Short mmCIF file of C-alpha atoms (C1' of nucleotides) in Angstrom, two decimals:
data_model
loop_
_atom_site.label_atom_id
_atom_site.label_comp_id
_atom_site.label_asym_id
_atom_site.label_seq_id
_atom_site.Cartn_x
_atom_site.Cartn_y
_atom_site.Cartn_z
CA UNK A 1 109.67 70.75 108.29
CA UNK A 2 105.93 70.70 108.79
CA UNK A 3 103.48 71.30 105.98
CA UNK A 4 102.42 74.58 107.50
CA UNK A 5 106.00 75.79 107.75
CA UNK A 6 106.67 74.77 104.18
CA UNK A 7 103.74 76.87 103.02
CA UNK A 8 104.91 79.86 105.02
CA UNK A 9 108.47 79.52 103.80
CA UNK A 10 107.50 79.37 100.14
CA UNK A 11 105.03 82.20 100.57
CA UNK A 12 107.54 84.57 102.09
CA UNK A 13 110.08 83.65 99.44
CA UNK A 14 107.69 84.24 96.56
CA UNK A 15 106.28 87.42 98.03
CA UNK A 16 109.72 88.87 98.48
CA UNK A 17 110.46 88.31 94.81
CA UNK A 18 107.12 89.08 93.22
CA UNK A 19 105.23 91.06 95.81
CA UNK A 20 101.83 90.34 97.29
CA UNK A 21 99.64 90.78 94.23
CA UNK A 22 102.15 89.05 92.00
CA UNK A 23 102.09 85.85 93.99
CA UNK A 24 99.21 83.43 93.41
CA UNK A 25 98.04 80.94 96.01
CA UNK A 26 98.06 78.20 93.40
CA UNK A 27 101.71 78.90 92.71
CA UNK A 28 102.45 78.74 96.42
CA UNK A 29 100.75 75.34 96.68
CA UNK A 30 102.65 74.03 93.68
CA UNK A 31 106.10 75.17 94.81
CA UNK A 32 105.53 73.99 98.37
CA UNK A 33 104.36 70.65 96.94
CA UNK A 34 101.13 70.91 98.86
CA UNK A 35 97.50 70.61 97.83
CA UNK A 36 95.67 73.87 97.27
CA UNK A 37 93.07 72.77 99.80
CA UNK A 38 95.82 72.42 102.39
CA UNK A 39 96.63 76.09 102.12
CA UNK A 40 93.05 76.92 102.98
CA UNK A 41 93.11 74.22 105.64
CA UNK A 42 95.83 76.09 107.53
CA UNK A 43 94.84 79.63 106.60
CA UNK A 44 91.05 79.59 106.44
CA UNK A 45 90.78 83.38 106.20
CA UNK A 46 92.57 83.27 102.87
CA UNK A 47 95.36 85.18 101.24
CA UNK A 48 95.58 88.10 103.64
CA UNK A 49 95.96 85.86 106.66
CA UNK A 50 98.55 83.77 104.84
CA UNK A 51 100.49 86.86 103.79
CA UNK A 52 100.47 88.36 107.27
CA UNK A 53 101.72 85.10 108.76
CA UNK A 54 104.36 84.85 106.05
CA UNK A 55 105.59 88.32 106.96
CA UNK A 56 105.89 87.25 110.59
CA UNK A 57 107.68 84.10 109.49
CA UNK A 58 110.16 86.10 107.42
CA UNK A 59 110.53 88.54 110.28
CA UNK A 60 111.68 85.81 112.67
CA UNK A 61 114.08 84.32 110.14
CA UNK A 62 115.61 87.65 109.17
CA UNK A 63 115.89 88.75 112.80
CA UNK A 64 117.94 85.63 113.50
CA UNK A 65 120.30 86.37 110.65
CA UNK A 66 120.57 89.97 111.81
CA UNK A 67 121.33 89.04 115.40
CA UNK A 68 123.99 86.57 114.32
CA UNK A 69 125.73 89.11 112.11
CA UNK A 70 125.65 91.75 114.85
CA UNK A 71 127.12 89.33 117.36
CA UNK A 72 130.04 88.52 115.08
CA UNK A 73 131.86 91.74 115.95
CA UNK A 74 132.37 93.42 119.30
CA UNK A 75 132.64 96.95 118.03
CA UNK A 76 129.19 98.26 117.02
CA UNK A 77 130.46 100.06 113.94
CA UNK A 78 132.29 96.94 112.78
CA UNK A 79 129.15 94.95 113.49
CA UNK A 80 127.12 97.11 111.13
CA UNK A 81 129.74 96.65 108.42
CA UNK A 82 129.56 92.90 108.99
CA UNK A 83 125.79 93.06 108.79
CA UNK A 84 125.92 94.84 105.45
CA UNK A 85 128.36 92.26 104.15
CA UNK A 86 126.26 89.30 105.29
CA UNK A 87 123.19 90.75 103.64
CA UNK A 88 125.16 91.48 100.47
CA UNK A 89 126.53 87.92 100.31
CA UNK A 90 123.09 86.48 100.81
CA UNK A 91 121.68 88.64 98.04
CA UNK A 92 124.43 87.79 95.56
CA UNK A 93 124.32 84.07 96.32
CA UNK A 94 120.59 83.99 95.61
CA UNK A 95 121.19 85.48 92.16
CA UNK A 96 119.94 88.90 93.31
CA UNK A 97 116.60 87.61 94.44
CA UNK A 98 116.59 87.42 98.22
CA UNK A 99 117.09 90.82 99.77
CA UNK A 100 114.92 92.22 102.51
CA UNK A 101 112.08 89.72 102.69
CA UNK A 102 109.24 92.12 103.34
CA UNK A 103 109.97 95.38 101.50
CA UNK A 104 108.01 94.58 98.37
CA UNK A 105 105.00 93.37 100.32
CA UNK A 106 105.22 96.35 102.65
CA UNK A 107 105.02 98.90 99.86
CA UNK A 108 102.21 97.20 98.00
CA UNK A 109 99.96 96.77 100.99
CA UNK A 110 100.69 99.94 102.98
CA UNK A 111 97.47 101.80 103.59
CA UNK A 112 95.40 99.11 101.91
CA UNK A 113 95.65 95.92 103.99
CA UNK A 114 95.99 96.83 107.67
CA UNK A 115 96.61 93.26 108.82
CA UNK A 116 99.74 92.98 106.71
CA UNK A 117 100.87 96.51 107.39
CA UNK A 118 100.79 95.82 111.12
CA UNK A 119 102.96 92.73 110.70
CA UNK A 120 105.43 94.76 108.66
CA UNK A 121 105.59 97.48 111.28
CA UNK A 122 106.33 94.95 114.01
CA UNK A 123 109.12 93.42 111.95
CA UNK A 124 110.84 96.73 111.34
CA UNK A 125 110.52 97.59 115.00
CA UNK A 126 112.13 94.32 116.04
CA UNK A 127 115.05 94.82 113.66
CA UNK A 128 115.62 98.34 114.89
CA UNK A 129 115.54 96.98 118.42
CA UNK A 130 118.36 94.55 117.65
CA UNK A 131 120.51 97.31 116.18
CA UNK A 132 119.74 99.62 119.10
CA UNK A 133 120.71 96.92 121.56
CA UNK A 134 124.11 96.69 119.94
CA UNK A 135 124.61 100.45 119.82
CA UNK A 136 123.71 100.78 123.49
CA UNK A 137 127.02 99.11 124.43
CA UNK A 138 128.69 102.40 123.49
CA UNK A 139 128.13 105.52 125.50
CA UNK A 140 125.79 107.03 122.95
CA UNK A 141 122.72 108.70 124.52
CA UNK A 142 119.52 106.71 124.27
CA UNK A 143 117.74 109.10 121.92
CA UNK A 144 120.66 109.08 119.49
CA UNK A 145 120.75 105.29 119.67
CA UNK A 146 117.10 105.07 118.67
CA UNK A 147 117.60 107.50 115.80
CA UNK A 148 120.70 105.66 114.59
CA UNK A 149 118.83 102.35 114.63
CA UNK A 150 116.22 103.91 112.34
CA UNK A 151 118.80 105.08 109.85
CA UNK A 152 120.80 101.85 109.95
CA UNK A 153 117.80 99.72 109.05
CA UNK A 154 116.40 102.17 106.52
CA UNK A 155 119.73 102.73 104.79
CA UNK A 156 120.41 99.01 104.50
CA UNK A 157 116.90 98.53 103.16
CA UNK A 158 117.35 101.21 100.53
CA UNK A 159 120.81 99.96 99.62
CA UNK A 160 119.45 96.46 99.23
CA UNK A 161 116.92 97.70 96.72
CA UNK A 162 119.63 99.47 94.74
CA UNK A 163 121.80 96.38 94.89
CA UNK A 164 118.96 94.20 93.62
CA UNK A 165 118.19 96.49 90.72
CA UNK A 166 121.79 97.04 89.64
CA UNK A 167 122.95 93.51 90.50
CA UNK A 168 126.01 94.71 92.42
CA UNK A 169 126.89 94.53 96.09
CA UNK A 170 128.43 97.99 95.84
CA UNK A 171 125.52 99.98 97.31
CA UNK A 172 125.54 97.73 100.36
CA UNK A 173 129.28 97.97 100.84
CA UNK A 174 129.14 101.75 100.59
CA UNK A 175 126.21 101.83 103.00
CA UNK A 176 128.15 99.72 105.51
CA UNK A 177 131.11 102.08 105.40
CA UNK A 178 128.98 105.19 105.70
CA UNK A 179 126.93 103.83 108.57
CA UNK A 180 130.08 102.86 110.46
CA UNK A 181 131.43 106.36 109.94
CA UNK A 182 128.18 107.88 111.13
CA UNK A 183 128.15 105.74 114.27
CA UNK A 184 131.77 106.52 115.03
CA UNK A 185 131.04 110.21 114.70
CA UNK A 186 128.72 109.82 117.68
CA UNK A 187 131.44 108.13 119.68
CA UNK A 188 134.67 109.91 118.83
CA UNK A 189 133.54 113.36 117.71
CA UNK A 190 130.53 113.87 119.87
CA UNK A 191 131.34 117.49 120.55
CA UNK A 192 132.04 118.97 117.14
CA UNK A 193 128.76 118.36 115.30
CA UNK A 194 125.54 119.67 116.86
CA UNK B 1 97.35 117.64 79.20
CA UNK B 2 97.27 115.21 76.32
CA UNK B 3 95.50 111.88 76.48
CA UNK B 4 98.81 110.05 76.41
CA UNK B 5 100.21 112.10 79.27
CA UNK B 6 97.07 111.53 81.31
CA UNK B 7 97.48 107.78 80.90
CA UNK B 8 101.13 107.92 81.92
CA UNK B 9 100.38 110.12 84.92
CA UNK B 10 97.65 107.87 86.26
CA UNK B 11 99.72 104.76 85.60
CA UNK B 12 102.72 105.99 87.55
CA UNK B 13 100.48 107.13 90.37
CA UNK B 14 98.68 103.80 90.64
CA UNK B 15 101.83 101.73 90.27
CA UNK B 16 103.52 103.63 93.04
CA UNK B 17 100.65 102.83 95.38
CA UNK B 18 99.75 99.30 94.31
CA UNK B 19 102.78 98.05 92.44
CA UNK B 20 102.95 96.67 88.94
CA UNK B 21 100.94 93.48 89.35
CA UNK B 22 98.41 95.20 91.56
CA UNK B 23 97.48 97.77 88.94
CA UNK B 24 95.05 96.74 86.20
CA UNK B 25 94.94 98.40 82.80
CA UNK B 26 91.18 98.72 83.04
CA UNK B 27 91.58 100.66 86.26
CA UNK B 28 94.12 102.93 84.59
CA UNK B 29 91.72 103.64 81.74
CA UNK B 30 88.88 104.36 84.14
CA UNK B 31 90.83 106.75 86.39
CA UNK B 32 92.39 108.55 83.45
CA UNK B 33 88.89 108.85 81.94
CA UNK B 34 90.08 107.27 78.75
CA UNK B 35 88.78 104.39 76.67
CA UNK B 36 90.53 101.07 77.21
CA UNK B 37 91.25 100.90 73.50
CA UNK B 38 93.05 104.22 73.76
CA UNK B 39 95.58 102.71 76.16
CA UNK B 40 96.41 100.08 73.57
CA UNK B 41 96.33 102.76 70.89
CA UNK B 42 99.26 104.55 72.55
CA UNK B 43 101.03 101.53 73.99
CA UNK B 44 100.50 98.77 71.46
CA UNK B 45 103.02 96.43 73.12
CA UNK B 46 100.83 96.29 76.20
CA UNK B 47 101.35 96.55 79.90
CA UNK B 48 105.12 96.21 80.02
CA UNK B 49 105.63 99.03 77.54
CA UNK B 50 103.16 101.20 79.43
CA UNK B 51 104.83 100.46 82.75
CA UNK B 52 108.31 101.20 81.46
CA UNK B 53 107.13 104.51 80.00
CA UNK B 54 105.35 105.33 83.24
CA UNK B 55 108.58 104.75 85.15
CA UNK B 56 110.35 107.17 82.82
CA UNK B 57 107.51 109.66 83.26
CA UNK B 58 107.76 109.41 87.06
CA UNK B 59 111.53 109.66 86.80
CA UNK B 60 111.35 113.00 85.01
CA UNK B 61 108.77 114.39 87.41
CA UNK B 62 110.62 113.28 90.52
CA UNK B 63 113.96 114.52 89.19
CA UNK B 64 112.42 117.95 88.79
CA UNK B 65 111.21 117.98 92.37
CA UNK B 66 114.61 116.77 93.51
CA UNK B 67 116.51 119.41 91.60
CA UNK B 68 114.27 122.15 92.92
CA UNK B 69 114.73 121.04 96.53
CA UNK B 70 118.50 120.80 96.11
CA UNK B 71 118.65 124.28 94.61
CA UNK B 72 116.78 125.79 97.55
CA UNK B 73 119.88 125.75 99.78
CA UNK B 74 123.43 126.75 98.99
CA UNK B 75 125.13 124.46 101.48
CA UNK B 76 125.01 120.84 100.26
CA UNK B 77 124.30 119.40 103.70
CA UNK B 78 121.45 121.86 104.21
CA UNK B 79 120.20 121.00 100.74
CA UNK B 80 119.91 117.33 101.65
CA UNK B 81 117.96 118.23 104.78
CA UNK B 82 115.67 120.37 102.65
CA UNK B 83 115.27 117.47 100.23
CA UNK B 84 114.24 115.13 103.01
CA UNK B 85 111.74 117.66 104.26
CA UNK B 86 110.21 118.26 100.84
CA UNK B 87 109.79 114.55 100.31
CA UNK B 88 108.32 114.14 103.79
CA UNK B 89 105.80 116.93 103.23
CA UNK B 90 104.78 115.48 99.91
CA UNK B 91 104.25 112.08 101.49
CA UNK B 92 102.20 113.37 104.40
CA UNK B 93 100.07 115.64 102.23
CA UNK B 94 99.14 112.70 100.02
CA UNK B 95 97.87 110.78 103.06
CA UNK B 96 100.99 108.60 103.08
CA UNK B 97 100.52 107.39 99.56
CA UNK B 98 103.00 109.17 97.31
CA UNK B 99 106.55 108.41 98.30
CA UNK B 100 109.24 107.34 95.89
CA UNK B 101 107.28 106.75 92.69
CA UNK B 102 109.15 103.71 91.44
CA UNK B 103 110.29 101.67 94.45
CA UNK B 104 107.35 99.29 94.51
CA UNK B 105 107.54 98.65 90.79
CA UNK B 106 111.30 98.25 90.96
CA UNK B 107 111.17 95.51 93.57
CA UNK B 108 108.39 93.57 91.91
CA UNK B 109 109.92 93.53 88.47
CA UNK B 110 113.64 93.25 89.27
CA UNK B 111 115.08 90.21 87.55
CA UNK B 112 111.78 89.43 85.85
CA UNK B 113 110.95 92.23 83.40
CA UNK B 114 114.19 93.65 81.96
CA UNK B 115 112.49 96.51 80.13
CA UNK B 116 111.14 97.96 83.37
CA UNK B 117 114.26 97.17 85.35
CA UNK B 118 116.33 99.16 82.86
CA UNK B 119 114.05 102.18 83.21
CA UNK B 120 114.33 101.95 86.99
CA UNK B 121 118.10 101.79 86.84
CA UNK B 122 118.26 104.88 84.67
CA UNK B 123 116.04 106.78 87.08
CA UNK B 124 118.15 105.98 90.11
CA UNK B 125 121.25 106.93 88.21
CA UNK B 126 119.80 110.29 87.26
CA UNK B 127 118.80 111.05 90.84
CA UNK B 128 122.24 110.12 92.12
CA UNK B 129 123.69 112.39 89.47
CA UNK B 130 121.71 115.35 90.76
CA UNK B 131 122.89 114.77 94.31
CA UNK B 132 126.47 114.27 93.17
CA UNK B 133 126.35 117.50 91.23
CA UNK B 134 125.39 119.36 94.40
CA UNK B 135 128.06 117.64 96.49
CA UNK B 136 130.72 118.47 93.95
CA UNK B 137 130.51 122.15 94.95
CA UNK B 138 132.38 121.18 98.11
CA UNK B 139 135.98 120.02 97.97
CA UNK B 140 135.04 116.37 98.51
CA UNK B 141 137.04 114.00 96.25
CA UNK B 142 135.10 112.66 93.28
CA UNK B 143 135.00 109.04 94.46
CA UNK B 144 133.60 110.07 97.84
CA UNK B 145 131.03 112.24 96.10
CA UNK B 146 129.83 109.29 94.06
CA UNK B 147 129.61 107.07 97.12
CA UNK B 148 127.77 109.71 99.10
CA UNK B 149 125.26 110.16 96.30
CA UNK B 150 124.52 106.44 96.49
CA UNK B 151 123.88 106.55 100.22
CA UNK B 152 121.85 109.76 100.09
CA UNK B 153 119.40 108.33 97.56
CA UNK B 154 119.26 104.88 99.14
CA UNK B 155 118.80 106.19 102.66
CA UNK B 156 116.02 108.53 101.62
CA UNK B 157 114.39 105.68 99.74
CA UNK B 158 114.54 103.39 102.75
CA UNK B 159 113.36 106.13 105.09
CA UNK B 160 110.47 106.85 102.80
CA UNK B 161 109.35 103.24 103.02
CA UNK B 162 109.53 103.35 106.82
CA UNK B 163 107.62 106.62 106.84
CA UNK B 164 104.91 105.18 104.61
CA UNK B 165 104.47 102.10 106.77
CA UNK B 166 104.47 103.92 110.10
CA UNK B 167 102.64 107.01 108.84
CA UNK B 168 105.16 109.43 110.40
CA UNK B 169 107.64 111.78 108.84
CA UNK B 170 110.10 110.93 111.62
CA UNK B 171 112.25 108.44 109.67
CA UNK B 172 112.75 111.03 106.95
CA UNK B 173 113.63 113.79 109.36
CA UNK B 174 116.16 111.57 111.10
CA UNK B 175 117.58 110.51 107.75
CA UNK B 176 118.00 114.14 106.72
CA UNK B 177 119.91 114.97 109.89
CA UNK B 178 122.14 111.91 109.65
CA UNK B 179 122.93 112.45 106.00
CA UNK B 180 123.86 116.07 106.66
CA UNK B 181 126.14 114.94 109.47
CA UNK B 182 127.73 112.34 107.23
CA UNK B 183 128.36 114.85 104.47
CA UNK B 184 129.80 117.39 106.89
CA UNK B 185 132.15 114.74 108.22
CA UNK B 186 133.67 114.62 104.75
CA UNK B 187 134.15 118.36 104.72
CA UNK B 188 135.23 119.31 108.23
CA UNK B 189 136.85 116.13 109.50
CA UNK B 190 138.34 114.76 106.37
CA UNK B 191 141.56 113.74 108.05
CA UNK B 192 140.45 111.81 111.11
CA UNK B 193 138.44 108.96 109.57
CA UNK B 194 140.11 106.80 106.95
"C1'" DC C 1 89.00 47.91 115.62
"C1'" DA C 2 87.38 52.52 115.50
"C1'" DC C 3 87.84 57.31 116.16
"C1'" DG C 4 89.82 61.75 115.01
"C1'" DC C 5 92.81 64.63 112.70
"C1'" DA C 6 96.17 66.32 109.28
"C1'" DC C 7 95.90 66.53 104.78
"C1'" DT C 8 94.38 65.65 99.89
"C1'" DA C 9 92.00 65.28 95.17
"C1'" DG C 10 89.44 67.56 92.03
"C1'" DA C 11 85.79 70.05 90.37
"C1'" DA C 12 83.44 74.20 90.27
"C1'" DC C 13 82.29 79.34 91.06
"C1'" DG C 14 82.06 84.14 89.47
"C1'" DA C 15 85.09 87.76 88.86
"C1'" DA C 16 88.91 89.93 87.00
"C1'" DC C 17 92.91 89.72 84.29
"C1'" DG C 18 95.56 91.21 79.60
"C1'" DT C 19 94.64 91.39 75.01
"C1'" DT C 20 92.37 91.61 70.39
"C1'" DC C 21 89.17 93.14 67.07
"C1'" DC C 22 86.46 96.15 64.30
"C1'" DA C 23 83.36 99.55 63.21
"C1'" DC C 24 83.04 104.13 64.26
"C1'" DC C 25 83.20 109.28 65.51
"C1'" DG C 26 84.62 114.21 64.99
"C1'" DG C 27 87.43 117.92 63.77
"C1'" DG C 28 91.32 119.91 61.09
"C1'" DT C 29 93.38 119.85 56.46
"C1'" DA C 30 93.54 119.51 51.33
"C1'" DT D 1 83.43 117.58 49.67
"C1'" DA D 2 86.71 114.05 50.85
"C1'" DC D 3 90.29 112.46 53.65
"C1'" DC D 4 93.23 111.54 57.51
"C1'" DC D 5 93.98 110.56 62.20
"C1'" DG D 6 93.62 110.86 67.27
"C1'" DG D 7 90.61 108.75 69.92
"C1'" DT D 8 86.24 105.83 71.06
"C1'" DG D 9 82.72 102.03 72.09
"C1'" DG D 10 81.76 97.62 73.13
"C1'" DA D 11 81.96 92.93 72.68
"C1'" DA D 12 84.62 88.99 72.95
"C1'" DC D 13 88.82 85.88 73.64
"C1'" DG D 14 91.07 82.50 76.74
"C1'" DT D 15 93.38 82.48 81.12
"C1'" DT D 16 94.02 83.02 85.74
"C1'" DC D 17 92.63 84.79 89.98
"C1'" DG D 18 90.77 83.81 95.06
"C1'" DT D 19 87.65 81.02 97.09
"C1'" DT D 20 84.34 77.24 98.20
"C1'" DC D 21 82.80 72.62 98.37
"C1'" DT D 22 82.41 67.77 98.98
"C1'" DA D 23 84.37 63.47 99.48
"C1'" DG D 24 87.87 61.27 100.68
"C1'" DT D 25 92.70 59.36 102.18
"C1'" DG D 26 96.12 57.45 105.51
"C1'" DC D 27 97.99 57.34 109.95
"C1'" DG D 28 98.62 57.55 115.08
"C1'" DT D 29 96.25 56.99 119.24
"C1'" DG D 30 92.64 55.19 122.55
#
DNA sequence: CACGCACTAGAACGAACGTTCCACCGGGTA
DNA sequence: TACCCGGTGGAACGTTCGTTCTAGTGCGTG
């Protein structure tokens, strides 16, 4: 793992746990076992550039995990349940620290640091795209697919927050079940709900 | 409005926009038009005490808004849609700044500042209770009601984050529709999904 | 050998952080 | 008049923040 990657990895990890303002560059350097000057060597524009790149780094990593979970089941509804379970396991195994890697940063910087906000927006869009791709294998109309992808990602995100705060995987398990039910309602009962 | 209430109000407002670490006590004092010493006069244990009280303050305020929105419609599914719309309007009218008042703080302090985490947990529990109370007017079994309340709050929370980042009310509108559909599926189609 | 490049060591900067301290003010009550 | 108390003013504390700077290392390649 290159020095640059180590910095990005530690940054995204710390920012996901402590947020943007709560994470100091000196702490990043220390935990990545890297000289402070090295951080500025790779990210000369400072903290904002580093944070934006860390969001993109986390985006790629999380998208991989998401794609793998979705591919583990043929049926889209089952795939979403699997996704919720994977995310829940990951969260529990990290002692309730590693949930969605960008939520905290996203909230803190929204409307204040455009560079980071843009990176966050791209990440969410990519994740929704992966979910939509899976849902498209059903016969669900394209507009409904797009809407469902929104709710799948947003619900998992919200459930992950609740799970982190209450230190239980329950919110995520419930969310998985509900999302599967919602998706199935678009497949099996398309006629009876407007 | 008493001096103490003004401090709490400004604190919860700033923390919701900038998070816990991103909000300085001196900024709170300035925006509340209060002497810095007054902040420590009312909250002698410092920033953590102030933050925890601000979370409780925001909790009460938000619960009121939530209850009012839920009461505006008789049908529980319609009430959730109304809730999503109220929250969306509030967010847009504040120039995409005022969403869920405690999410940012919750994420930043989870697992690190127990006093604040406890206040956050209580808030979420109260909000779920209000939703559950509304859902109970249908014939939905108690366990399903509890689970639905979880997903309603978590989905709205996640949708609010997406709305804040993308500066659109769309995620919230979609969430409202999907949640209504999910709830109705427990009323009208109770038999056909396990 | 010598050049360049990834990377480091360490000091220093002004600014901002949370917190403490203490003397003080002004209006209602006794 | 004297007192109490919510609230103030301002300075000061040590610490940490993001950032800058200069001088340098060690290593692979030409």
